[in-house]
Coordinates of C-alpha atoms in Angstrom, one line a residue:
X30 CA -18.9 -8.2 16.1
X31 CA -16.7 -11.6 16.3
X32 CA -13.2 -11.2 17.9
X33 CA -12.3 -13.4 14.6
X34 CA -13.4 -11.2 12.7
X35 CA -11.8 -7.8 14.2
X36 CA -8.6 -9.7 14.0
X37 CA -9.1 -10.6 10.6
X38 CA -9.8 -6.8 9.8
X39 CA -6.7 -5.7 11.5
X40 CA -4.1 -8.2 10.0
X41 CA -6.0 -7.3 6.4
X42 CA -5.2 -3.7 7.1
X43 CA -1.8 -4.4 8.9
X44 CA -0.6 -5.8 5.1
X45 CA 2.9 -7.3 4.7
X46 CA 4.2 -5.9 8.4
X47 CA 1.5 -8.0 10.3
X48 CA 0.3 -6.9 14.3
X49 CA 2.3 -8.4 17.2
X50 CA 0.4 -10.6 19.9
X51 CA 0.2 -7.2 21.9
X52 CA -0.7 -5.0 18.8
X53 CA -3.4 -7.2 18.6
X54 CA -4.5 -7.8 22.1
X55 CA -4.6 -4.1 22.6
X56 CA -6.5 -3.4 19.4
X57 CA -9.2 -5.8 20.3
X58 CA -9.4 -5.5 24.1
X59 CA -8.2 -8.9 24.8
X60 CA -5.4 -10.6 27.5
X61 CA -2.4 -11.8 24.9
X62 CA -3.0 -15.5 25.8
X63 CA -6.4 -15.4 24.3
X64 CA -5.9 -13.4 21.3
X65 CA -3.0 -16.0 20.5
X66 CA -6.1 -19.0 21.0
X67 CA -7.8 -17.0 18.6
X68 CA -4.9 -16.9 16.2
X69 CA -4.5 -20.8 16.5
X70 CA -7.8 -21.3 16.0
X71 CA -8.6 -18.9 12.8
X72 CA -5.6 -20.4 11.3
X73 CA -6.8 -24.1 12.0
X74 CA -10.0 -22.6 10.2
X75 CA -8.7 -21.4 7.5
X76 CA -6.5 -24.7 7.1
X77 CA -9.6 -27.1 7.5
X78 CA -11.5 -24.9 5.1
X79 CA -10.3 -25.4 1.3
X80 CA -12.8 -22.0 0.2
X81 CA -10.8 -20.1 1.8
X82 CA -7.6 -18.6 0.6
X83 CA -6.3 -16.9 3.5
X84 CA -3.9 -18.4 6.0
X85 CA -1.7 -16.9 9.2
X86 CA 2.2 -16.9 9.7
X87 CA 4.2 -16.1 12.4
X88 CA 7.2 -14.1 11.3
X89 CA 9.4 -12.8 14.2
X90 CA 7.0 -11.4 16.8
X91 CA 4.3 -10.2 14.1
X92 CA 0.9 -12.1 12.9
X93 CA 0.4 -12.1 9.2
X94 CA -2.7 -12.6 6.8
X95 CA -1.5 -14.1 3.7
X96 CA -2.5 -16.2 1.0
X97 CA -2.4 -20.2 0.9
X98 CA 0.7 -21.2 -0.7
X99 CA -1.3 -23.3 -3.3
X100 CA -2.5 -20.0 -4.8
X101 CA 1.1 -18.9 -5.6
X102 CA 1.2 -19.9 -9.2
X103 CA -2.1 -18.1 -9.6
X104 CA -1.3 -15.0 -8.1
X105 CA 1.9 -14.9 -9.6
X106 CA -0.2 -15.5 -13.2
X107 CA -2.4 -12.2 -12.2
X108 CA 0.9 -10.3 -11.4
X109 CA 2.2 -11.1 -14.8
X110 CA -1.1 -10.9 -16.6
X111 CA -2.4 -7.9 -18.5
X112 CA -4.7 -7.1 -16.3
X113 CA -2.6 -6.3 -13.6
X114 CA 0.1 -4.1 -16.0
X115 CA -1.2 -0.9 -15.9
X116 CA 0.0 1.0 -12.2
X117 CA -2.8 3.2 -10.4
X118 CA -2.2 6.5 -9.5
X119 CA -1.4 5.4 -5.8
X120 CA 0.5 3.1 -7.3
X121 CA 2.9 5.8 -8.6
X122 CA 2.4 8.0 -5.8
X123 CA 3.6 4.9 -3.7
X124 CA 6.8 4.2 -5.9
X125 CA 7.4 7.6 -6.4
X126 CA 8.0 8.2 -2.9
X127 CA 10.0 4.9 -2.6
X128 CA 12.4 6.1 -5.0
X129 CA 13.3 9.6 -3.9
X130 CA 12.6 8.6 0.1
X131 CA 14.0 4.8 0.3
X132 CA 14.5 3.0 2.1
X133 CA 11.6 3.8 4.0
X134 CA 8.6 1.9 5.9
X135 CA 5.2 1.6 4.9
X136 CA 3.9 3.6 8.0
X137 CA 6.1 6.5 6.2
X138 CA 4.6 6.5 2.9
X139 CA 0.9 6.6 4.4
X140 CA 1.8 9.5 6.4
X141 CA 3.1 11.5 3.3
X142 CA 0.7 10.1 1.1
X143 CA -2.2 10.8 4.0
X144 CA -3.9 7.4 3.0
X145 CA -3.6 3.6 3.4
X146 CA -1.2 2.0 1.3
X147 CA -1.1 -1.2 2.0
X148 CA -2.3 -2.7 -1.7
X149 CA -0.1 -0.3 -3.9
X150 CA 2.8 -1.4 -1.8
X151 CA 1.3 -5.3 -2.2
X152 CA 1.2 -4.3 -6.0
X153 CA 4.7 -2.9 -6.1
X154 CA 6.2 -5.8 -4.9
X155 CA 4.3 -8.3 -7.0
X156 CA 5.4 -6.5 -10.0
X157 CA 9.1 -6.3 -8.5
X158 CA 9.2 -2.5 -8.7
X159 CA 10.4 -2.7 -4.8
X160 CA 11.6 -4.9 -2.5
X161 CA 12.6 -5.4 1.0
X162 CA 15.7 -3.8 1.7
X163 CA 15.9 -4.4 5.7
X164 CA 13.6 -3.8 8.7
X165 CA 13.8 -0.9 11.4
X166 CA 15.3 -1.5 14.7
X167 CA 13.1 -1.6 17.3
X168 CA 9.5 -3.0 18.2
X169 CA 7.3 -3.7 15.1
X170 CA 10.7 -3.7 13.2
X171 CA 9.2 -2.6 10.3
X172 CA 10.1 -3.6 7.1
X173 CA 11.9 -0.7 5.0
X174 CA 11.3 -0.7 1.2
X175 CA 13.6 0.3 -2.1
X176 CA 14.0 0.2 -5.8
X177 CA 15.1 -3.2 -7.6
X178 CA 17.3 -3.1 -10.3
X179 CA 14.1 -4.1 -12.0
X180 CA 13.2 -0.9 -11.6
X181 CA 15.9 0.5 -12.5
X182 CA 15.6 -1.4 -15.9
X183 CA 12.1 -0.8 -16.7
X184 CA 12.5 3.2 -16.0
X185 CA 15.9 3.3 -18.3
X186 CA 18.0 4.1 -15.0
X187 CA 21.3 3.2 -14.4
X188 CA 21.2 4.2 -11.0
X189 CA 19.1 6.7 -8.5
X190 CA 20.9 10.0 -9.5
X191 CA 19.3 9.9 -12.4
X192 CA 16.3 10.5 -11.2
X193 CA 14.8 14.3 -12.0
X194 CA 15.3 16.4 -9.2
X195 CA 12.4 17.1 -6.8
X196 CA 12.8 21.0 -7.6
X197 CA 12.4 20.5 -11.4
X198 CA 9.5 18.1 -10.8
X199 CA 8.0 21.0 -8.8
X200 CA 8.8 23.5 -11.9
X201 CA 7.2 21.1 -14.3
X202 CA 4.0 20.6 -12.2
X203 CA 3.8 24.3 -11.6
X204 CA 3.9 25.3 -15.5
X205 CA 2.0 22.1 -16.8
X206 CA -0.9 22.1 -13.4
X207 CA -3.1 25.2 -13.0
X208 CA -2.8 26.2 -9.2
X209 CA -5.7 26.1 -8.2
X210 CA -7.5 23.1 -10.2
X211 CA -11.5 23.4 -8.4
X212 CA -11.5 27.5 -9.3
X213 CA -10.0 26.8 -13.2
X214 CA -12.7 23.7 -13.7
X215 CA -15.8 26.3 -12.4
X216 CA -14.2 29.4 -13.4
X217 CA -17.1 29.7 -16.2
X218 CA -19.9 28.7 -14.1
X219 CA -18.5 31.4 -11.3
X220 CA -18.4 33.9 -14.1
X221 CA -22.5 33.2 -15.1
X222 CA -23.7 33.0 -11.4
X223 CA -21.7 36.8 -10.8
X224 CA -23.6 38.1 -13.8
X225 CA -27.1 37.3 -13.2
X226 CA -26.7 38.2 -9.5
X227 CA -25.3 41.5 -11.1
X228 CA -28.7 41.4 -13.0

């Protein structure tokens, strides 16, 4: 497999925080000095090649995969399109937990979600349903997300109190969900296989 390649894979799945030089050294078993060559020359790659859309930034100490500036207008025509209005469930999982947990890193909301979430947080921003709201001391510094008053807006909110409280959202689920959603879908089928095996 091509070092260029691995690198590529890891910014791609790093999203919006990027990999330091050492993150990414590490991660692909390479002295820092050559995984920064690497860098230089991927970037020169991507610059010299015009079917590619992806170029490489430097912001702070991190390495990030991003999209050619000349495709702004068109990404920003997707994000308003449409297309691209409905949210996904771990879409609203995602902004869910931004709301009641903010501000809080993307690290964070993959470890309560238990999945990647990398391109609902990507989505959430595009559609300015969160922002940036500061970074976390420290290496990495991580970039720490909230509500915009966009969201605020398009949810009817004047602020975050009025968000339901977690306990009544746990009441609601408990009466409106059955608890135990695999037994209650093959309940019937259970039922028929007991009876002939009582025949």
């Amino acid at each position: 497999m091509e070092v260029f390649s691995k690198i590529e894979a890891l910014l791609f799945v790093a999203g919006d925080e990027g990999l330091t030089l050492n993150e990414l050294g590490h991660m692909v078993n390479l002295p820092t000095a050559t995984t920064y060559d690497c860098l230089i020359q991927m970037k020169q790659e991507y610059q010299d090649d015009n079917r590619r859309a992806f170029t490489i930034l430097e912001v702070g100490e991190s390495f990030i995969l991003s999209t050619k500036k000349e495709f702004a207008s068109l990404l920003k025509y997707y994000a308003q399109s449409s297309i691209n209005q409905n949210l996904s469930q771990a879409a609203l999982e995602t902004l869910s937990i931004v709301a009641y947990k903010q501000p809080i890193t993307r690290a964070e909301i993959e470890e309560l979600r238990g999945v990647q979430s990398s391109g609902s947080v990507q989505k959430l921003v595009a559609r300015r349903l969160i922002e940036e709201k500061g970074r976390v001391e420290g290496p990495g510094r991580a970039i720490l997300y909230g509500t915009t008053p966009y969201f605020f807006d398009y949810f009817g909110l004047k602020s975050i109190d009025e968000l339901p409280a977690v306990t009544q959202l746990e009441e609601m689920s408990e009466k409106e969900i059955p608890n135990d959603l695999f037994f209650d879908r093959f309940k019937d089928q259970f039922e028929k296989i007991e009876e002939q095996d009582e025949n």
